[in-house]
Amino acid sequence: MGDVKRRNKNILKSEETIKTVENIKKPFEKVPLSKGLPLRILSRVVVITSLLIIVYFSSKESVITFAKQTELLPGKGLIVECSPEYMNEIIKYEGCAPKDCKRLVTDKVISEREAEELLKIAQKGLKFGGSYGGASILDLHSGALSKGQHFVNIYKIKEMQNLFTQNDFNVFRVVKEKIKFTIAHHFGVQPDKIFLTHPTFFSEITPRKAVTVHDEYWHPHVDKETYKSFHYTTLLYLGDYGIDFKGGRFVFINDKSNSTIEPRKGRLSMFTSGRENPHYVEKVTSGTRYAATISFTCNKIFAIDDPGVDKYEFKS
Ligand SMILES: *[C@@H]1O[C@H](CO)[C@@H](O)[C@H](O)[C@H]1NC(C)=O
């Protein structure tokens, strides 16, 4: 019997399915018919079931990891074909249309220390808010902070007066400038032709159940369709996938196989905002995921100022 079991295990591992079916007969020949028949059926059931399991999992196994959390990437890019709508629109803005539509990931532009400083800024603000559902945002430009089922304006709340210091705004500005020049360099555009745009915000995602639509971050979407002003989307991760939280990978949707970016503290991901880059964020299953969405436009009308202390309503 032990032999039969071992044999069976080998069969299960074999990928040559036709041969395995033939092989099954041999070990059972010595077994009396009365006992052999159920065993034979059983082993066939086992083989068929395991084949079905293999087929099921290999069909689901079409996700490629584009950027692993454990690797320090100097820069990794993939050129994708620009969607016609994106190209037709962006071509109107001289010096702002990309040479190629792309996805890029780099761990070398923003330092871990800068990411940590931004994380502190995000947490400092989010402490005063927090959505009932799993996703909260803090937008330093508009002042929007998720609170309960709504948003409040951090610049109009007395307790939050001067919570963010000039130094905090400086850190944000340095990071934004670095990102702007990185986009200019990698997409072959002029740095003075791309502008920070709305919404640019910190996000905090927990495994809590969604309460409002603002909590539903996991739906596949195209940034340019959600936000008309977007031309270049950048995401800066402020925590580590698998360490600070589980789930929450960023997923590009492709025809053949989807590809993931695993967040890593200080990791910067950049991509053209058109239909060539549909994506979603997987649900976070444990821990808290922090990131910053820092977006750029070619259309000066949609440009926003760098946030600063002058935004506070009550001056002290
Ligand atoms: C990629 O993700 C989308 C959205 O979740 C899904 O519908 C599609 O089946 C995935 N594609 C592959 C090849 O796994």
Coordinates of C-alpha atoms and ligand atoms in Angstrom, one line a residue:
M1 CA 0.0 0.0 0.0
G2 CA 2.8 2.4 0.9
D3 CA 4.3 1.7 -2.5
V4 CA 1.0 2.5 -4.2
K5 CA 0.7 5.7 -2.4
R6 CA 4.2 6.8 -3.3
R7 CA 3.6 5.8 -6.8
N8 CA 0.4 7.8 -6.8
K9 CA 2.2 10.9 -5.5
N10 CA 4.7 10.6 -8.4
I11 CA 1.9 10.4 -10.8
L12 CA 0.3 13.5 -9.5
K13 CA 3.5 15.5 -10.0
S14 CA 4.0 14.2 -13.5
E15 CA 3.0 16.7 -16.2
E16 CA 2.8 14.1 -18.9
T17 CA -0.8 13.2 -18.4
I18 CA -1.1 10.5 -21.1
K19 CA 1.7 8.5 -19.7
T20 CA 0.3 8.8 -16.1
V21 CA -3.0 7.2 -17.1
E22 CA -1.1 4.2 -18.5
N23 CA 1.1 4.0 -15.5
I24 CA -1.8 3.8 -13.1
K25 CA -2.7 0.3 -14.3
K26 CA 0.6 -1.4 -13.4
P27 CA 0.7 -1.1 -9.6
F28 CA -2.8 -2.3 -9.3
E29 CA -2.5 -5.5 -11.3
K30 CA -1.5 -7.5 -8.2
V31 CA -4.4 -6.2 -6.1
P32 CA -7.5 -8.6 -6.0
L33 CA -10.3 -7.3 -8.1
S34 CA -12.7 -6.8 -5.2
K35 CA -10.3 -4.3 -3.5
G36 CA -8.7 -3.1 -6.8
L37 CA -11.8 -1.6 -8.4
P38 CA -12.6 1.1 -5.8
L39 CA -8.9 1.9 -5.6
R40 CA -8.7 2.2 -9.3
I41 CA -11.6 4.5 -9.4
L42 CA -10.3 6.4 -6.4
S43 CA -6.9 7.0 -8.0
R44 CA -8.5 8.1 -11.2
V45 CA -10.6 10.6 -9.3
V46 CA -7.5 11.8 -7.6
V47 CA -5.6 12.2 -10.9
I48 CA -8.5 14.0 -12.6
T49 CA -9.1 16.3 -9.6
S50 CA -5.5 17.2 -9.3
L51 CA -5.3 17.9 -13.1
L52 CA -8.3 20.2 -12.7
I53 CA -6.7 22.0 -9.8
I54 CA -3.5 22.4 -11.9
V55 CA -5.5 23.8 -14.8
Y56 CA -7.5 26.1 -12.5
F57 CA -4.4 27.6 -10.9
S58 CA -2.3 27.9 -14.0
S59 CA -5.1 29.8 -15.6
K60 CA -5.2 32.2 -12.7
E61 CA -1.4 32.4 -12.5
S62 CA -1.3 35.2 -15.1
V63 CA -0.1 38.0 -12.8
I64 CA 3.5 39.2 -13.3
T65 CA 5.3 41.1 -10.6
F66 CA 6.7 44.2 -12.2
A67 CA 8.3 45.5 -9.1
K68 CA 9.0 43.4 -6.0
Q69 CA 9.0 44.9 -2.6
T70 CA 12.3 43.2 -1.7
E71 CA 14.3 44.6 -4.7
L72 CA 15.8 48.0 -4.8
L73 CA 15.1 49.2 -8.3
P74 CA 17.3 51.9 -9.8
G75 CA 14.8 52.2 -12.6
K76 CA 12.5 49.8 -14.5
G77 CA 10.3 50.9 -17.3
L78 CA 7.9 49.5 -19.9
I79 CA 6.8 51.3 -23.0
V80 CA 3.1 50.9 -23.8
E81 CA 1.2 52.1 -26.8
C82 CA -0.4 55.5 -26.1
S83 CA -4.2 55.4 -26.4
P84 CA -5.4 57.6 -29.3
E85 CA -7.6 59.8 -27.1
Y86 CA -4.6 60.5 -24.8
M87 CA -2.3 61.3 -27.7
N88 CA -4.8 63.5 -29.5
E89 CA -5.4 65.5 -26.5
I90 CA -1.9 65.9 -25.1
I91 CA -0.4 66.8 -28.5
K92 CA -2.0 70.2 -28.1
Y93 CA 0.4 71.1 -25.3
E94 CA 3.8 71.9 -26.8
G95 CA 6.7 70.4 -24.9
C96 CA 4.4 68.2 -22.7
A97 CA 3.6 65.3 -24.9
P98 CA 5.6 62.2 -24.0
K99 CA 8.0 60.6 -26.5
D100 CA 6.4 57.3 -25.5
C101 CA 3.7 56.3 -23.1
K102 CA 5.2 54.4 -20.3
R103 CA 5.2 52.9 -16.8
L104 CA 8.3 53.5 -14.7
V105 CA 9.3 52.5 -11.2
T106 CA 12.3 53.9 -9.4
D107 CA 13.5 53.5 -5.8
K108 CA 16.4 56.0 -6.3
V109 CA 14.7 59.3 -6.7
I110 CA 13.0 59.7 -3.3
S111 CA 15.0 58.6 -0.3
E112 CA 13.6 56.5 2.5
R113 CA 14.1 59.4 4.8
E114 CA 12.0 61.7 2.6
A115 CA 9.3 59.1 2.5
E116 CA 9.4 58.8 6.3
E117 CA 9.0 62.6 6.7
L118 CA 6.0 62.6 4.3
L119 CA 4.6 59.6 6.3
K120 CA 4.8 61.6 9.5
I121 CA 3.1 64.6 7.8
A122 CA 0.3 62.3 6.5
Q123 CA -0.2 60.6 9.8
K124 CA -0.2 63.9 11.7
G125 CA -3.1 65.1 9.7
L126 CA -5.0 61.9 9.3
K127 CA -5.1 61.5 13.1
F128 CA -7.7 64.3 13.1
G129 CA -9.8 62.6 10.5
G130 CA -10.4 59.1 9.3
S131 CA -13.1 57.7 7.2
Y132 CA -15.6 55.2 8.7
G133 CA -14.7 52.9 5.8
G134 CA -11.3 51.7 4.8
A135 CA -9.9 54.6 2.8
S136 CA -9.0 58.1 4.0
I137 CA -7.3 61.0 2.2
L138 CA -5.6 64.2 3.2
D139 CA -5.2 66.8 0.4
L140 CA -2.8 69.5 1.5
H141 CA -3.9 71.7 -1.5
S142 CA -7.6 71.8 -0.9
G143 CA -7.4 71.0 2.7
A144 CA -9.7 68.0 2.3
L145 CA -9.5 65.4 5.0
S146 CA -11.8 62.3 5.3
K147 CA -13.8 62.3 8.4
G148 CA -16.6 59.9 9.0
Q149 CA -18.6 59.8 5.9
H150 CA -17.6 63.2 4.7
F151 CA -14.6 65.6 4.3
V152 CA -13.5 68.5 6.5
N153 CA -11.2 71.3 5.6
I154 CA -8.0 71.2 7.7
Y155 CA -7.4 74.9 7.1
K156 CA -10.7 75.9 8.7
I157 CA -10.5 73.7 11.8
K158 CA -9.3 75.6 14.9
E159 CA -7.6 72.6 16.5
M160 CA -5.6 72.0 13.3
Q161 CA -4.3 75.6 13.0
N162 CA -0.6 75.5 12.2
L163 CA -0.5 71.8 12.5
F164 CA 1.6 71.6 9.4
T165 CA 4.7 73.7 9.6
Q166 CA 6.7 75.5 6.9
N167 CA 9.2 72.7 7.2
D168 CA 6.5 70.1 6.3
F169 CA 5.5 72.1 3.2
N170 CA 9.1 72.4 2.2
V171 CA 9.5 68.6 2.4
F172 CA 6.5 68.2 0.2
R173 CA 7.8 70.8 -2.3
V174 CA 11.2 69.2 -2.6
V175 CA 9.7 65.8 -3.3
K176 CA 7.3 67.3 -5.8
E177 CA 10.1 69.1 -7.6
K178 CA 12.2 65.9 -7.8
I179 CA 9.2 64.0 -9.2
K180 CA 8.6 66.7 -11.8
F181 CA 12.2 66.6 -13.1
T182 CA 12.1 62.8 -13.1
I183 CA 9.0 62.9 -15.3
A184 CA 10.6 65.5 -17.6
H185 CA 13.7 63.3 -17.9
H186 CA 12.1 60.0 -18.5
F187 CA 9.2 61.1 -20.7
G188 CA 11.3 63.6 -22.7
V189 CA 9.2 66.6 -21.8
Q190 CA 10.1 70.1 -20.6
P191 CA 10.0 70.5 -16.8
D192 CA 8.4 74.0 -17.1
K193 CA 5.6 72.6 -19.2
I194 CA 4.2 70.2 -16.6
F195 CA 2.3 71.4 -13.6
L196 CA 1.2 70.0 -10.3
T197 CA -2.6 69.4 -10.5
H198 CA -5.6 68.6 -8.4
P199 CA -6.2 66.1 -6.7
T200 CA -2.8 65.5 -5.2
F201 CA -3.2 63.7 -1.8
F202 CA -2.1 61.3 0.8
S203 CA -4.0 58.1 1.1
E204 CA -4.4 55.8 4.1
I205 CA -6.0 52.4 3.5
T206 CA -7.0 49.9 6.2
P207 CA -8.9 46.6 5.8
R208 CA -12.1 48.1 7.2
K209 CA -15.3 47.6 5.1
A210 CA -16.3 50.4 2.7
V211 CA -19.0 52.7 3.9
T212 CA -19.2 55.3 1.1
V213 CA -18.0 55.2 -2.6
H214 CA -14.9 57.1 -1.5
D215 CA -13.8 53.9 0.3
E216 CA -13.9 51.8 -2.9
Y217 CA -10.4 52.2 -4.2
W218 CA -10.2 48.7 -5.7
H219 CA -12.2 49.3 -8.9
P220 CA -10.3 49.2 -12.2
H221 CA -10.1 52.6 -13.7
V222 CA -8.2 55.0 -16.1
D223 CA -7.0 58.2 -14.3
K224 CA -7.6 60.5 -17.3
E225 CA -11.3 59.4 -17.2
T226 CA -11.6 59.9 -13.5
Y227 CA -9.7 63.2 -13.5
K228 CA -9.8 65.1 -16.8
S229 CA -6.8 67.3 -15.8
F230 CA -4.4 64.4 -15.4
H231 CA -1.6 63.7 -17.9
Y232 CA 1.1 62.1 -15.7
T233 CA 0.2 60.2 -12.6
T234 CA 2.8 59.5 -10.0
L235 CA 2.5 57.4 -6.8
L236 CA 4.9 57.5 -4.0
Y237 CA 4.7 54.7 -1.5
L238 CA 5.3 55.5 2.1
G239 CA 5.3 51.9 3.5
D240 CA 6.3 48.4 2.6
Y241 CA 4.1 45.7 1.2
G242 CA 4.2 42.5 3.2
I243 CA 5.7 44.3 6.2
D244 CA 3.4 47.3 7.1
F245 CA 0.4 45.8 5.4
K246 CA -0.8 42.8 3.4
G247 CA -2.7 43.0 0.1
G248 CA -2.8 46.5 -1.4
R249 CA -0.6 45.8 -4.4
F250 CA -1.0 48.1 -7.4
V251 CA -2.1 46.3 -10.5
F252 CA -1.9 47.3 -14.1
I253 CA -4.5 45.6 -16.2
N254 CA -3.2 44.1 -19.4
D255 CA -4.8 41.9 -22.1
K256 CA -2.6 38.9 -21.4
S257 CA -1.4 39.1 -17.9
N258 CA -1.8 41.8 -15.3
S259 CA 1.3 43.1 -13.6
T260 CA 1.8 44.3 -10.1
I261 CA 3.9 46.9 -8.3
E262 CA 4.5 46.0 -4.7
P263 CA 4.7 49.1 -2.6
R264 CA 8.1 49.9 -1.0
K265 CA 8.9 52.8 1.2
G266 CA 10.2 55.6 -1.1
R267 CA 9.3 53.8 -4.3
L268 CA 8.1 56.1 -7.0
S269 CA 5.8 54.9 -9.8
M270 CA 5.0 57.1 -12.7
F271 CA 2.8 56.5 -15.8
T272 CA 0.9 58.3 -18.5
S273 CA -2.7 58.8 -17.3
G274 CA -4.5 57.6 -20.4
R275 CA -6.3 54.4 -21.4
E276 CA -2.9 52.7 -22.0
N277 CA -2.6 52.4 -18.2
P278 CA -5.8 51.0 -16.7
H279 CA -5.2 49.9 -13.1
Y280 CA -6.6 49.2 -9.6
V281 CA -5.3 48.7 -6.1
E282 CA -5.9 45.3 -4.5
K283 CA -7.9 45.3 -1.2
V284 CA -5.7 45.7 1.8
T285 CA -6.2 42.7 4.1
S286 CA -4.2 43.7 7.1
G287 CA -2.2 46.6 8.4
T288 CA -2.3 50.2 7.0
R289 CA -1.1 51.3 3.6
Y290 CA 0.1 54.8 3.1
A291 CA 0.9 56.4 -0.2
A292 CA 0.8 59.8 -1.9
T293 CA -0.8 60.5 -5.3
I294 CA 1.1 63.4 -6.9
S295 CA -0.4 64.3 -10.3
F296 CA 0.7 66.5 -13.1
T297 CA -1.1 68.2 -16.0
C298 CA 0.0 69.9 -19.2
N299 CA -2.9 72.3 -19.0
K300 CA -1.9 75.4 -17.1
I301 CA -5.5 76.2 -16.3
F302 CA -5.5 73.1 -14.0
A303 CA -2.2 74.0 -12.3
I304 CA -2.3 74.3 -8.5
D305 CA 0.1 76.1 -6.1
D306 CA 2.4 74.3 -3.8
P307 CA 0.6 74.1 -0.4
G308 CA 1.9 76.4 2.3
V309 CA 1.2 78.0 5.7
D310 CA -0.7 80.9 4.0
K311 CA -3.6 78.6 3.6
Y312 CA -4.6 78.7 7.2
E313 CA -7.8 80.7 7.7
F314 CA -6.9 81.9 11.3
K315 CA -3.5 83.5 11.5
S316 CA -1.8 83.3 14.8
Ligands
LIG1 C1 -6.7 41.6 -14.7 O1 -7.5 42.3 -13.8 C2 -8.8 42.5 -14.2 C3 -9.5 43.4 -13.2 O2 -9.5 42.8 -11.9 C4 -9.5 41.2 -14.4 O3 -10.8 41.4 -14.8 C5 -8.7 40.4 -15.4 O4 -9.3 39.1 -15.5 C6 -7.3 40.2 -15.0 N1 -6.6 39.6 -16.1 C7 -5.9 38.5 -16.0 C8 -5.2 38.1 -17.2 O5 -5.7 38.0 -14.9

